[in-house]
């Protein structure tokens, strides 16, 4: 079973820290669920792009509301 981080109910200012810690502290594949908020999805994408630039950890937007971290 893939481990997941569900961001429903999370404040936007907490997304950066939560997503980065989750991705770096768990072995891929993992899932991030951002819900139907495009603003939340943009915040997650920004963090994942930064993580890719630093650590070359790839990701894919799986569904409108989910991101898969592939490793």
Short mmCIF file of C-alpha atoms in Angstrom, two decimals:
data_model
loop_
_atom_site.label_atom_id
_atom_site.label_comp_id
_atom_site.label_asym_id
_atom_site.label_seq_id
_atom_site.Cartn_x
_atom_site.Cartn_y
_atom_site.Cartn_z
CA UNK A 1 0.00 0.00 0.00
CA UNK A 2 1.30 3.42 -0.96
CA UNK A 3 1.74 5.92 1.84
CA UNK A 4 -0.15 9.17 1.33
CA UNK A 5 -0.34 12.73 2.64
CA UNK A 6 -3.86 14.17 2.60
CA UNK A 7 -3.82 17.96 2.61
CA UNK A 8 -7.58 18.42 3.11
CA UNK A 9 -8.01 20.96 5.89
CA UNK A 10 -4.36 22.05 5.77
CA UNK A 11 -3.60 25.76 5.86
CA UNK A 12 -1.81 27.02 2.75
CA UNK A 13 1.07 28.41 4.80
CA UNK A 14 1.79 24.88 6.12
CA UNK A 15 1.95 23.16 2.72
CA UNK A 16 5.61 23.88 1.97
CA UNK A 17 6.93 22.30 5.18
CA UNK A 18 4.50 19.36 5.20
CA UNK A 19 5.07 18.35 1.58
CA UNK A 20 8.85 18.68 1.70
CA UNK A 21 9.12 16.68 4.94
CA UNK A 22 6.74 14.01 3.66
CA UNK A 23 8.57 13.51 0.36
CA UNK A 24 12.06 13.52 1.84
CA UNK A 25 11.25 11.31 4.83
CA UNK A 26 9.35 8.55 2.99
CA UNK A 27 10.40 6.07 0.37
CA UNK A 28 8.75 6.44 -3.03
CA UNK A 29 6.23 5.80 -4.34
CA UNK A 30 4.03 8.04 -2.22
CA UNK A 31 0.90 10.06 -2.95
CA UNK A 32 -0.06 13.62 -2.06
CA UNK A 33 -3.77 14.39 -2.11
CA UNK A 34 -4.51 18.08 -2.55
CA UNK A 35 -8.25 18.01 -3.17
CA UNK A 36 -10.09 20.17 -5.68
CA UNK A 37 -8.33 23.44 -4.87
CA UNK A 38 -6.24 24.62 -7.79
CA UNK A 39 -4.43 26.99 -5.43
CA UNK A 40 -3.44 24.04 -3.20
CA UNK A 41 -2.30 22.08 -6.26
CA UNK A 42 -0.13 25.03 -7.36
CA UNK A 43 1.47 25.21 -3.91
CA UNK A 44 2.22 21.47 -3.99
CA UNK A 45 3.63 21.70 -7.52
CA UNK A 46 5.93 24.55 -6.48
CA UNK A 47 7.36 22.48 -3.61
CA UNK A 48 7.74 19.37 -5.80
CA UNK A 49 9.56 21.35 -8.50
CA UNK A 50 11.98 22.67 -5.88
CA UNK A 51 12.55 19.15 -4.52
CA UNK A 52 13.20 17.89 -8.04
CA UNK A 53 15.75 20.65 -8.64
CA UNK A 54 17.61 19.79 -5.42
CA UNK A 55 17.23 16.01 -5.17
CA UNK A 56 16.07 14.83 -8.62
CA UNK A 57 13.00 13.17 -7.09
CA UNK A 58 10.46 12.89 -9.88
CA UNK A 59 6.73 13.35 -9.59
CA UNK A 60 3.61 13.24 -11.75
CA UNK A 61 0.19 14.83 -11.38
CA UNK A 62 -1.84 11.65 -11.39
CA UNK A 63 -5.36 13.00 -11.20
CA UNK A 64 -6.70 16.50 -10.76
CA UNK A 65 -6.42 16.09 -7.00
CA UNK A 66 -3.36 13.81 -6.63
CA UNK A 67 0.37 13.87 -7.15
CA UNK A 68 2.48 10.70 -7.27
CA UNK A 69 6.09 10.89 -6.13
CA UNK A 70 7.98 8.34 -8.16
CA UNK A 71 11.50 8.60 -6.76
#
